[in-house]
């Protein structure tokens, strides 16, 4: 999820706790804990590092445990500097318990991990033991039905503990409901289409609107799917990467190799032949994408993946007629490493 939803959920957790003499900074502390796993973006300087490290160790059970200890120490020290008899900021810290602060911080971080697992990006919750990415394909990166209730509740009812508890419960039940919706819709669509090669991924306004991706031999068929309508009648068709070319690119360049492990629905977007690609001397330019990125709603697609006029999350290669790979380029959004520029292939 985007950082605002995470921050608001941290504040909701703070206000939902049994209150004694809460300091003003306690909800602020909880908000910082809630967004802290996304601090990994500050260590990202290239597009490749973004897909390697974002939602990595800071989003894992082990890394979150260590991150929680840091914030527990911070809260413990802040609490110790307060004048008595005001007491501890909340019951998990009764008697100045560092363990209680640690447990609270870890629960907030687990809540962050929970929400991120509901997206399609993939969260490496088992690092450093496994690089497996958990993705439950239930929520779009920005979900108004999650964001707006949290914002409104904190603006108007933050001093009402029952309201905060209800909002906290909503952050658990609503993603589960969206997940159940996806599973049910996929089962129905597969039955009607008589194929297992059909998937729904979150799109803007999920759980009411989804991106439908269907695999067909060497092609992908993509369309928007709205729960209030019938199955799509028309699709946009994309070619899958040619097997031999895709394998060769992975063998000769590390960026492609990592991208291939990361991509779910790789597609060959465009081939610019040497007579069309400016500045090339006999090399064709191949442009690939992952179809889970982008939206079937045009204005959302423009915002999400075409910032600065350049389609994002595209990986490109320049290849001579004899098959030699001369250069590789990977483009993401500005906050995700930006544009790597053209570089020689790097096999290791």
PDB file of C-alpha atoms in Angstrom, residues 172-344:
ATOM      1  CA  UNK A 172      -8.329  -6.750   8.539  1.00  0.00           C
ATOM      2  CA  UNK A 173     -11.766  -7.713   7.249  1.00  0.00           C
ATOM      3  CA  UNK A 174     -11.895  -5.495   4.171  1.00  0.00           C
ATOM      4  CA  UNK A 175      -8.715  -6.964   2.577  1.00  0.00           C
ATOM      5  CA  UNK A 176     -10.002 -10.450   3.376  1.00  0.00           C
ATOM      6  CA  UNK A 177     -13.296  -9.571   1.672  1.00  0.00           C
ATOM      7  CA  UNK A 178     -11.443  -8.299  -1.405  1.00  0.00           C
ATOM      8  CA  UNK A 179      -9.370 -11.493  -1.479  1.00  0.00           C
ATOM      9  CA  UNK A 180     -12.506 -13.635  -1.249  1.00  0.00           C
ATOM     10  CA  UNK A 181     -14.068 -11.565  -4.044  1.00  0.00           C
ATOM     11  CA  UNK A 182     -11.110 -12.208  -6.324  1.00  0.00           C
ATOM     12  CA  UNK A 183     -11.067 -15.929  -5.634  1.00  0.00           C
ATOM     13  CA  UNK A 184     -14.808 -16.222  -6.243  1.00  0.00           C
ATOM     14  CA  UNK A 185     -14.743 -14.170  -9.442  1.00  0.00           C
ATOM     15  CA  UNK A 186     -11.771 -16.096 -10.824  1.00  0.00           C
ATOM     16  CA  UNK A 187     -13.507 -19.413 -10.161  1.00  0.00           C
ATOM     17  CA  UNK A 188     -16.670 -18.214 -11.911  1.00  0.00           C
ATOM     18  CA  UNK A 189     -14.811 -16.787 -14.905  1.00  0.00           C
ATOM     19  CA  UNK A 190     -12.692 -19.894 -15.323  1.00  0.00           C
ATOM     20  CA  UNK A 191     -15.787 -22.077 -15.275  1.00  0.00           C
ATOM     21  CA  UNK A 192     -17.520 -19.952 -17.899  1.00  0.00           C
ATOM     22  CA  UNK A 193     -14.427 -19.690 -20.091  1.00  0.00           C
ATOM     23  CA  UNK A 194     -13.496 -23.336 -19.488  1.00  0.00           C
ATOM     24  CA  UNK A 195      -9.846 -22.441 -18.900  1.00  0.00           C
ATOM     25  CA  UNK A 196      -7.513 -22.306 -15.936  1.00  0.00           C
ATOM     26  CA  UNK A 197      -5.234 -19.782 -17.661  1.00  0.00           C
ATOM     27  CA  UNK A 198      -7.185 -16.776 -16.420  1.00  0.00           C
ATOM     28  CA  UNK A 199      -6.206 -14.380 -13.658  1.00  0.00           C
ATOM     29  CA  UNK A 200      -7.538 -11.262 -11.954  1.00  0.00           C
ATOM     30  CA  UNK A 201      -5.089  -8.703 -10.612  1.00  0.00           C
ATOM     31  CA  UNK A 202      -5.952  -5.508  -8.736  1.00  0.00           C
ATOM     32  CA  UNK A 203      -6.771  -2.456 -10.782  1.00  0.00           C
ATOM     33  CA  UNK A 204      -7.956   0.990  -9.735  1.00  0.00           C
ATOM     34  CA  UNK A 205     -11.244   0.737  -7.811  1.00  0.00           C
ATOM     35  CA  UNK A 206     -10.741  -2.891  -6.822  1.00  0.00           C
ATOM     36  CA  UNK A 207     -12.704  -4.853  -5.535  1.00  0.00           C
ATOM     37  CA  UNK A 208     -15.323  -3.548  -7.990  1.00  0.00           C
ATOM     38  CA  UNK A 209     -12.956  -3.265 -10.956  1.00  0.00           C
ATOM     39  CA  UNK A 210     -10.156  -5.674 -11.851  1.00  0.00           C
ATOM     40  CA  UNK A 211      -7.640  -6.320 -14.599  1.00  0.00           C
ATOM     41  CA  UNK A 212      -8.399  -9.610 -16.345  1.00  0.00           C
ATOM     42  CA  UNK A 213      -5.384 -11.391 -17.856  1.00  0.00           C
ATOM     43  CA  UNK A 214      -5.824 -14.521 -19.928  1.00  0.00           C
ATOM     44  CA  UNK A 215      -3.030 -16.700 -21.275  1.00  0.00           C
ATOM     45  CA  UNK A 216      -3.468 -18.005 -24.828  1.00  0.00           C
ATOM     46  CA  UNK A 217      -0.551 -19.918 -26.349  1.00  0.00           C
ATOM     47  CA  UNK A 218       1.985 -17.196 -27.239  1.00  0.00           C
ATOM     48  CA  UNK A 219      -0.353 -14.327 -26.382  1.00  0.00           C
ATOM     49  CA  UNK A 220      -1.822 -12.470 -23.420  1.00  0.00           C
ATOM     50  CA  UNK A 221      -5.369 -11.093 -23.558  1.00  0.00           C
ATOM     51  CA  UNK A 222      -6.016  -8.161 -21.202  1.00  0.00           C
ATOM     52  CA  UNK A 223      -9.246  -6.339 -20.359  1.00  0.00           C
ATOM     53  CA  UNK A 224     -10.919  -4.480 -17.536  1.00  0.00           C
ATOM     54  CA  UNK A 225     -13.507  -6.455 -15.624  1.00  0.00           C
ATOM     55  CA  UNK A 226     -16.235  -4.865 -13.517  1.00  0.00           C
ATOM     56  CA  UNK A 227     -18.218  -7.006 -11.088  1.00  0.00           C
ATOM     57  CA  UNK A 228     -21.454  -5.281 -12.099  1.00  0.00           C
ATOM     58  CA  UNK A 229     -21.053  -6.192 -15.772  1.00  0.00           C
ATOM     59  CA  UNK A 230     -20.686  -9.247 -17.940  1.00  0.00           C
ATOM     60  CA  UNK A 231     -17.456 -10.841 -19.057  1.00  0.00           C
ATOM     61  CA  UNK A 232     -15.417  -8.584 -21.362  1.00  0.00           C
ATOM     62  CA  UNK A 233     -16.271  -8.873 -25.041  1.00  0.00           C
ATOM     63  CA  UNK A 234     -13.021  -7.378 -26.310  1.00  0.00           C
ATOM     64  CA  UNK A 235      -9.428  -7.700 -25.172  1.00  0.00           C
ATOM     65  CA  UNK A 236      -6.134  -5.988 -25.840  1.00  0.00           C
ATOM     66  CA  UNK A 237      -3.699  -8.620 -27.040  1.00  0.00           C
ATOM     67  CA  UNK A 238       0.005  -8.673 -26.196  1.00  0.00           C
ATOM     68  CA  UNK A 239       2.676 -11.032 -27.474  1.00  0.00           C
ATOM     69  CA  UNK A 240       4.618 -13.078 -24.965  1.00  0.00           C
ATOM     70  CA  UNK A 241       8.407 -12.761 -25.254  1.00  0.00           C
ATOM     71  CA  UNK A 242       9.815 -15.275 -27.752  1.00  0.00           C
ATOM     72  CA  UNK A 243      11.176 -18.154 -25.668  1.00  0.00           C
ATOM     73  CA  UNK A 244      14.628 -18.288 -27.246  1.00  0.00           C
ATOM     74  CA  UNK A 245      15.144 -14.527 -27.115  1.00  0.00           C
ATOM     75  CA  UNK A 246      13.870 -14.290 -23.533  1.00  0.00           C
ATOM     76  CA  UNK A 247      16.170 -17.072 -22.391  1.00  0.00           C
ATOM     77  CA  UNK A 248      19.170 -15.574 -24.196  1.00  0.00           C
ATOM     78  CA  UNK A 249      18.610 -12.163 -22.626  1.00  0.00           C
ATOM     79  CA  UNK A 250      18.526 -13.734 -19.169  1.00  0.00           C
ATOM     80  CA  UNK A 251      21.703 -15.691 -19.829  1.00  0.00           C
ATOM     81  CA  UNK A 252      23.660 -12.645 -20.989  1.00  0.00           C
ATOM     82  CA  UNK A 253      22.445  -9.874 -18.680  1.00  0.00           C
ATOM     83  CA  UNK A 254      21.885  -9.768 -14.921  1.00  0.00           C
ATOM     84  CA  UNK A 255      19.180  -7.073 -15.130  1.00  0.00           C
ATOM     85  CA  UNK A 256      17.087  -9.234 -17.435  1.00  0.00           C
ATOM     86  CA  UNK A 257      17.715 -12.297 -15.282  1.00  0.00           C
ATOM     87  CA  UNK A 258      16.409 -10.573 -12.153  1.00  0.00           C
ATOM     88  CA  UNK A 259      13.511  -8.977 -14.036  1.00  0.00           C
ATOM     89  CA  UNK A 260      12.493 -12.386 -15.362  1.00  0.00           C
ATOM     90  CA  UNK A 261      12.313 -13.798 -11.819  1.00  0.00           C
ATOM     91  CA  UNK A 262      10.263 -10.794 -10.781  1.00  0.00           C
ATOM     92  CA  UNK A 263       7.818 -10.522 -13.717  1.00  0.00           C
ATOM     93  CA  UNK A 264       4.514 -12.391 -13.622  1.00  0.00           C
ATOM     94  CA  UNK A 265       3.030 -11.616 -17.046  1.00  0.00           C
ATOM     95  CA  UNK A 266       5.954 -10.603 -19.293  1.00  0.00           C
ATOM     96  CA  UNK A 267       4.999  -9.172 -22.664  1.00  0.00           C
ATOM     97  CA  UNK A 268       6.834  -7.935 -25.731  1.00  0.00           C
ATOM     98  CA  UNK A 269       5.465  -4.431 -26.128  1.00  0.00           C
ATOM     99  CA  UNK A 270       7.288  -3.077 -29.152  1.00  0.00           C
ATOM    100  CA  UNK A 271      10.078  -3.821 -31.584  1.00  0.00           C
ATOM    101  CA  UNK A 272      11.730  -0.734 -33.052  1.00  0.00           C
ATOM    102  CA  UNK A 273      13.735  -1.767 -36.084  1.00  0.00           C
ATOM    103  CA  UNK A 274      17.052  -0.108 -36.785  1.00  0.00           C
ATOM    104  CA  UNK A 275      15.532   2.124 -39.450  1.00  0.00           C
ATOM    105  CA  UNK A 276      13.036   3.486 -36.911  1.00  0.00           C
ATOM    106  CA  UNK A 277      15.026   3.631 -33.669  1.00  0.00           C
ATOM    107  CA  UNK A 278      16.889   6.942 -33.521  1.00  0.00           C
ATOM    108  CA  UNK A 279      20.624   6.698 -33.012  1.00  0.00           C
ATOM    109  CA  UNK A 280      20.910   2.973 -33.625  1.00  0.00           C
ATOM    110  CA  UNK A 281      23.360   1.516 -36.086  1.00  0.00           C
ATOM    111  CA  UNK A 282      21.866  -1.719 -37.295  1.00  0.00           C
ATOM    112  CA  UNK A 283      20.384  -2.818 -33.948  1.00  0.00           C
ATOM    113  CA  UNK A 284      16.721  -3.503 -33.254  1.00  0.00           C
ATOM    114  CA  UNK A 285      15.240  -2.271 -29.962  1.00  0.00           C
ATOM    115  CA  UNK A 286      13.002  -4.652 -28.010  1.00  0.00           C
ATOM    116  CA  UNK A 287      10.742  -3.277 -25.269  1.00  0.00           C
ATOM    117  CA  UNK A 288       9.228  -5.617 -22.665  1.00  0.00           C
ATOM    118  CA  UNK A 289       6.774  -5.035 -19.809  1.00  0.00           C
ATOM    119  CA  UNK A 290       4.976  -6.873 -17.020  1.00  0.00           C
ATOM    120  CA  UNK A 291       1.209  -6.680 -17.611  1.00  0.00           C
ATOM    121  CA  UNK A 292       0.320  -6.481 -13.926  1.00  0.00           C
ATOM    122  CA  UNK A 293       1.566  -2.875 -14.033  1.00  0.00           C
ATOM    123  CA  UNK A 294      -0.601  -0.221 -15.580  1.00  0.00           C
ATOM    124  CA  UNK A 295      -4.364   0.089 -15.505  1.00  0.00           C
ATOM    125  CA  UNK A 296      -7.209  -0.680 -17.896  1.00  0.00           C
ATOM    126  CA  UNK A 297      -8.587   2.745 -16.963  1.00  0.00           C
ATOM    127  CA  UNK A 298      -6.760   5.231 -19.237  1.00  0.00           C
ATOM    128  CA  UNK A 299      -6.367   8.178 -16.860  1.00  0.00           C
ATOM    129  CA  UNK A 300      -5.097   5.895 -14.053  1.00  0.00           C
ATOM    130  CA  UNK A 301      -2.674   4.199 -16.447  1.00  0.00           C
ATOM    131  CA  UNK A 302      -1.243   7.558 -17.447  1.00  0.00           C
ATOM    132  CA  UNK A 303      -0.660   8.513 -13.808  1.00  0.00           C
ATOM    133  CA  UNK A 304       0.737   5.161 -12.746  1.00  0.00           C
ATOM    134  CA  UNK A 305       3.157   4.117 -15.480  1.00  0.00           C
ATOM    135  CA  UNK A 306       3.643   6.986 -17.895  1.00  0.00           C
ATOM    136  CA  UNK A 307       5.073   9.731 -15.723  1.00  0.00           C
ATOM    137  CA  UNK A 308       7.360  12.206 -17.498  1.00  0.00           C
ATOM    138  CA  UNK A 309       6.077  10.835 -20.793  1.00  0.00           C
ATOM    139  CA  UNK A 310       8.052   7.591 -20.502  1.00  0.00           C
ATOM    140  CA  UNK A 311       6.257   4.277 -19.885  1.00  0.00           C
ATOM    141  CA  UNK A 312       7.515   2.876 -16.581  1.00  0.00           C
ATOM    142  CA  UNK A 313       8.507  -0.628 -15.540  1.00  0.00           C
ATOM    143  CA  UNK A 314       9.744  -1.377 -19.038  1.00  0.00           C
ATOM    144  CA  UNK A 315      12.957  -3.273 -19.752  1.00  0.00           C
ATOM    145  CA  UNK A 316      14.638  -2.861 -23.121  1.00  0.00           C
ATOM    146  CA  UNK A 317      17.415  -4.409 -25.168  1.00  0.00           C
ATOM    147  CA  UNK A 318      19.247  -3.446 -28.339  1.00  0.00           C
ATOM    148  CA  UNK A 319      20.141  -6.476 -30.436  1.00  0.00           C
ATOM    149  CA  UNK A 320      22.167  -6.703 -33.642  1.00  0.00           C
ATOM    150  CA  UNK A 321      21.000  -8.911 -36.548  1.00  0.00           C
ATOM    151  CA  UNK A 322      23.539 -11.583 -35.546  1.00  0.00           C
ATOM    152  CA  UNK A 323      21.933 -11.799 -32.067  1.00  0.00           C
ATOM    153  CA  UNK A 324      24.546  -9.776 -30.184  1.00  0.00           C
ATOM    154  CA  UNK A 325      23.082  -7.779 -27.295  1.00  0.00           C
ATOM    155  CA  UNK A 326      24.670  -4.331 -27.376  1.00  0.00           C
ATOM    156  CA  UNK A 327      22.804  -2.465 -24.618  1.00  0.00           C
ATOM    157  CA  UNK A 328      20.155  -2.872 -21.910  1.00  0.00           C
ATOM    158  CA  UNK A 329      17.902  -0.277 -20.276  1.00  0.00           C
ATOM    159  CA  UNK A 330      15.408  -0.528 -17.394  1.00  0.00           C
ATOM    160  CA  UNK A 331      12.885   2.238 -16.679  1.00  0.00           C
ATOM    161  CA  UNK A 332      10.796   2.596 -13.527  1.00  0.00           C
ATOM    162  CA  UNK A 333       9.152   5.609 -11.889  1.00  0.00           C
ATOM    163  CA  UNK A 334      11.157   8.377 -10.250  1.00  0.00           C
ATOM    164  CA  UNK A 335      10.661   7.048  -6.719  1.00  0.00           C
ATOM    165  CA  UNK A 336      11.558   3.532  -7.820  1.00  0.00           C
ATOM    166  CA  UNK A 337      15.015   4.167  -9.202  1.00  0.00           C
ATOM    167  CA  UNK A 338      14.051   6.063 -12.344  1.00  0.00           C
ATOM    168  CA  UNK A 339      15.835   5.299 -15.611  1.00  0.00           C
ATOM    169  CA  UNK A 340      19.005   3.216 -15.727  1.00  0.00           C
ATOM    170  CA  UNK A 341      19.934   4.566 -19.155  1.00  0.00           C
ATOM    171  CA  UNK A 342      21.494   2.374 -21.815  1.00  0.00           C
ATOM    172  CA  UNK A 343      24.295   0.174 -20.514  1.00  0.00           C
ATOM    173  CA  UNK A 344      26.305  -2.745 -21.921  1.00  0.00           C
TER     174      UNK A 344
END
